[in-house]
Amino acid sequence: MDAADLELFERSLRHALADHEGPGLDEALEALGWRDALSIEPQTAVAVLFELLGAENATSSALDQVLTAAAGLDDEGAACLLLPPLGRTDPPGQLQDGACVIRGLAGSSLHHRDAVVVVARDASGGCVALNVAKAELEVRPIEGLDPALGLSELSGTIPLGSHASELGAADWSAAVAQGSLALGHELVGAGRAMLELARSHALERVQFGRPIGSFQAVRHRLSDSLVAIEAADGLLAAAWEDGTPLTASMAKAFAGRSARTAAGHCQQVLAGMGFTAEHPYHRYLRRVMVLDQLLGASSSLTRQLGEDLLGDRRLPSLFPL
Amino acid sequence: MEIDAFRAALDEWLDEHEAALAPSHAGLGTLDEEMAQLAKVRRLVYDAGWSRYGWPERVGGLGGSGLLRAYLGEVLTARDLIEAGIYSMPEVLAPTMIDFASEALAAEMVPKLLRGDEVWCQGFSEPGTGSNLAALSCRAVATDEGWRVSGQKVWTSLAQYSARCVLLTRTGDADSAHRGITALFVDMDSAGISVRPLETMHGLEEFSEVFFDDVLVPFDRTLGERDRGWSIAMDLLPYERSTSLWHRGAFLHRRFGQLLSTVDPEALDPRRVGEVAQLLYAFRARSRATQRRLAMGETLGSETSIDKLLVSTAEQAVFDLVAEGLASAVTIGDDAQSRRWRAEFLYSRASTIYGGTIEIQRNIVARRLLELGSDR
Ligand SMILES: Cc1cc2nc3c(=O)[nH]c(=O)nc-3n(C[C@H](O)[C@H](O)[C@H](O)COP(=O)(O)OP(=O)(O)OC[C@H]3O[C@@H](n4cnc5c(N)ncnc54)[C@H](O)[C@@H]3O)c2cc1C
């Protein structure tokens, strides 16, 4: 896309998000061709939409679509794809003794579906995707820290055969990589939204006869927030270009940590006003805390990276000029 | 030449000339040894043409994008042939000359700098003027013969090795602030200049006090317009925060890699190792984007303060890990490798000070990027 197309694309997505939510939003995205964009220019489609989702605190089934497409499954945009349990990256299904043991999280699209797609690993390490009827599984709708996200916890052991139809081989690590980038952009979007809330508050709120944005302690918190967010955004872009699971995971972990850094600074600047339920800030904090745990938590992904580096005893050369 | 072709050809040349380029000292050299090594490497890469790429033809360059310069410094650092900090000084000094000196002066002088025939220094800070650069007081008075300069500079890196100095002087009233500053290109062997090296806390005489006692500087050595030196200093800041930071990142990458290959894995918290690696790669991603913008001809501005904040933080984070993982080398080791780790650990403490402190960078981000208005 050139600059003009990109602007148009972003504007139409922005409108869709402003006018719709839930299944209506999914339909609007489908109508304006977001899924086509995803197959032609995945980076643009994902970066623009997920940053907006983060900024608007919106929910959609776009993550299901990103994962499904990256896994190489063709579902015509209608599937709910099961995510791993909180903080995990391994496939939510495990094939053993003619059955599939399932444990994972489903996004809000599950509410409007009768079945869920479960990627399961078999004994040889390969992955297959199964279509599993919702009725076969134990479903716990999650209230939790961020009820608006509409997550559900799913579990069960399903005998293979009539209860679970096989959809074919699935590239799970590609799905996790691209899903991680999507979540990274959503975290960046949420970070930018929080920063904008805090920034405008800092310009308006007067204490000691001056806008609080004139106090250096406040300015430096906001500037540290911007640095964290921009750094995360830059790492995401480089990870797209690099195209490996290693950098996608790094970028997701870093985006999670950066968004939480920004959340802390912005909350302090918003102070009492930001602590009310009426103020939008808390919705971003909730979202960031949960997104940080999906497809691997920043803390465990980061620890894993460190263990790998200490094990390999070298620092890989990445991002050549 | 394009970056990929340049990289391949340069890598091959470096392999072939490995012996000629190798430092003659092992581990941490004295500053004299490091300067000799730097001069040798500069001459070899200049004579073979490599360091002329990325600079305009009118100053002896071979043209091509600035990415080529970024890669040259990166690979020389990665191969441990030069010390990135002192190697990168022309990345700021040469653009000053190209943009603000007369064409003839730039054409005469810049090749000497790039070839390593000469070292130059940057005389901005004064005892009373660090962050608040606009308050500088080293005075230049116009006379019939030229400028007469009197005053003092401090922390002037490599002044004792320098043949020339890009000097900021006060030419307006004492309280003219940024409106009365003029930049001069001064020969360091001029009568009336005395240089007193200062030992830094990492044990090298890397910077100096420089005293000016009625020093004559010809008018044709004025850089840019009279009283407009502030805009030169401002125009140069983005140069300080682009290619030279990319080189710094390459240094951190090499040392972090060497830490990983030497450290007892039990001595480090893996999560902390992961965090520092992510930070370093995030800086590299950001800095690469900056390099590419520069190569596309974009004018860099305040957004490069973000690059600077990231590299400063990353440098201290890397060497905090070194201090933990190689604690005995840093604290009680006296062999060559230990002394080098120790010196670099100590030097990393300055990364949040030189080139504009991190507080000043945050002020810039708040003012220019977040548009938070005045801080009073
Ligand atoms: C290794 C090294 C090499 C150097 N090389 C050179 C060189 O080659 N040429 C040259 O000209 N200079 C050089 N310098 C000097 C360097 O640019 C200054 O040290 C730096 O700009 C800070 O100035 P200062 O040391 O006077 O600190 P000060 O300005 O006195 O600051 C002291 C502390 O106060 C803080 N502070 C000051 N003003 C503000 C503010 N407005 N808001 C918030 N905090 C503030 C600072 O961040 C700092 O933490 C070098 C310094 C070092 C350490």
Tab-separated table of C-alpha atoms in Angstrom, chain A residues 160-274:
chain	number	residue	atom	x	y	z
A	160	LEU	CA	-10.881	-38.653	18.289
A	161	GLY	CA	-13.334	-39.569	15.565
A	162	SER	CA	-16.876	-38.326	15.311
A	163	HIS	CA	-16.447	-35.619	17.950
A	164	ALA	CA	-13.480	-33.920	16.393
A	165	SER	CA	-12.998	-33.525	12.669
A	166	GLU	CA	-9.466	-33.066	11.459
A	167	LEU	CA	-8.794	-29.869	9.505
A	168	GLY	CA	-5.255	-30.729	8.444
A	169	ALA	CA	-1.724	-29.932	9.533
A	170	ALA	CA	-1.177	-26.637	11.312
A	171	ASP	CA	1.959	-24.523	11.530
A	172	TRP	CA	1.670	-23.651	15.208
A	173	SER	CA	4.914	-21.751	15.601
A	174	ALA	CA	4.025	-19.488	12.664
A	175	ALA	CA	0.631	-18.901	14.242
A	176	VAL	CA	2.162	-18.007	17.597
A	177	ALA	CA	4.700	-15.721	15.936
A	178	GLN	CA	2.151	-13.731	14.012
A	179	GLY	CA	-0.317	-13.713	16.894
A	180	SER	CA	2.450	-12.368	19.123
A	181	LEU	CA	3.085	-9.518	16.724
A	182	ALA	CA	-0.629	-8.743	16.628
A	183	LEU	CA	-0.802	-8.635	20.421
A	184	GLY	CA	2.349	-6.531	20.457
A	185	HIS	CA	0.675	-3.933	18.253
A	186	GLU	CA	-2.428	-4.018	20.426
A	187	LEU	CA	-0.265	-3.376	23.490
A	188	VAL	CA	1.423	-0.475	21.716
A	189	GLY	CA	-1.972	0.942	20.779
A	190	ALA	CA	-3.158	0.699	24.378
A	191	GLY	CA	0.096	2.301	25.521
A	192	ARG	CA	-0.365	5.228	23.170
A	193	ALA	CA	-3.958	5.699	24.302
A	194	MET	CA	-2.939	5.775	27.967
A	195	LEU	CA	-0.171	8.224	27.185
A	196	GLU	CA	-2.588	10.493	25.364
A	197	LEU	CA	-4.969	10.409	28.344
A	198	ALA	CA	-2.144	11.317	30.697
A	199	ARG	CA	-0.690	13.910	28.364
A	200	SER	CA	-3.934	15.819	27.935
A	201	HIS	CA	-4.571	15.581	31.666
A	202	ALA	CA	-1.116	17.030	32.310
A	203	LEU	CA	-1.889	19.991	30.079
A	204	GLU	CA	-5.255	20.718	31.691
A	205	ARG	CA	-4.871	19.924	35.357
A	206	VAL	CA	-3.585	22.891	37.338
A	207	GLN	CA	-1.882	22.592	40.734
A	208	PHE	CA	0.204	25.204	42.541
A	209	GLY	CA	-0.976	27.637	39.897
A	210	ARG	CA	0.567	25.797	36.927
A	211	PRO	CA	-0.393	22.928	34.683
A	212	ILE	CA	1.062	19.751	36.182
A	213	GLY	CA	2.665	19.144	32.768
A	214	SER	CA	5.141	21.875	33.668
A	215	PHE	CA	6.557	19.795	36.541
A	216	GLN	CA	9.637	17.937	35.472
A	217	ALA	CA	8.777	14.816	37.463
A	218	VAL	CA	5.578	14.571	35.438
A	219	ARG	CA	7.295	15.406	32.138
A	220	HIS	CA	9.931	12.774	32.623
A	221	ARG	CA	7.380	10.074	33.405
A	222	LEU	CA	5.536	10.900	30.212
A	223	SER	CA	8.710	11.012	28.212
A	224	ASP	CA	9.809	7.630	29.578
A	225	SER	CA	6.425	6.293	28.524
A	226	LEU	CA	6.873	7.548	24.983
A	227	VAL	CA	10.374	6.100	24.786
A	228	ALA	CA	9.096	2.714	25.952
A	229	ILE	CA	6.234	2.708	23.453
A	230	GLU	CA	8.313	3.875	20.496
A	231	ALA	CA	10.991	1.323	21.286
A	232	ALA	CA	8.370	-1.423	21.355
A	233	ASP	CA	6.912	-0.230	18.073
A	234	GLY	CA	10.350	-0.209	16.454
A	235	LEU	CA	11.130	-3.714	17.680
A	236	LEU	CA	7.810	-4.963	16.275
A	237	ALA	CA	8.575	-3.499	12.843
A	238	ALA	CA	12.023	-5.101	12.842
A	239	ALA	CA	10.518	-8.423	13.930
A	240	TRP	CA	8.137	-8.358	10.961
A	241	GLU	CA	11.048	-7.757	8.645
A	242	ASP	CA	13.059	-10.504	10.312
A	243	GLY	CA	10.141	-12.913	10.160
A	244	THR	CA	11.289	-15.470	12.738
A	245	PRO	CA	9.540	-16.750	15.878
A	246	LEU	CA	12.542	-15.604	17.938
A	247	THR	CA	12.118	-11.914	17.184
A	248	ALA	CA	8.316	-12.080	17.258
A	249	SER	CA	8.461	-13.450	20.777
A	250	MET	CA	11.011	-10.854	21.786
A	251	ALA	CA	8.884	-8.049	20.378
A	252	LYS	CA	5.760	-9.320	22.149
A	253	ALA	CA	7.521	-9.592	25.482
A	254	PHE	CA	9.063	-6.156	25.102
A	255	ALA	CA	5.739	-4.609	24.068
A	256	GLY	CA	4.086	-6.101	27.142
A	257	ARG	CA	6.754	-4.750	29.445
A	258	SER	CA	6.695	-1.350	27.744
A	259	ALA	CA	2.933	-1.062	27.948
A	260	ARG	CA	3.082	-1.874	31.645
A	261	THR	CA	5.794	0.737	32.145
A	262	ALA	CA	3.637	3.310	30.384
A	263	ALA	CA	0.591	2.206	32.382
A	264	GLY	CA	2.444	2.834	35.649
A	265	HIS	CA	3.661	6.299	34.694
A	266	CYS	CA	0.332	7.359	33.214
A	267	GLN	CA	-1.618	6.195	36.245
A	268	GLN	CA	0.588	8.258	38.521
A	269	VAL	CA	0.066	11.346	36.397
A	270	LEU	CA	-3.716	10.817	36.253
A	271	ALA	CA	-3.733	10.311	40.015
A	272	GLY	CA	-7.142	10.496	41.752
A	273	MET	CA	-9.132	11.280	38.627
A	274	GLY	CA	-7.627	8.302	36.848
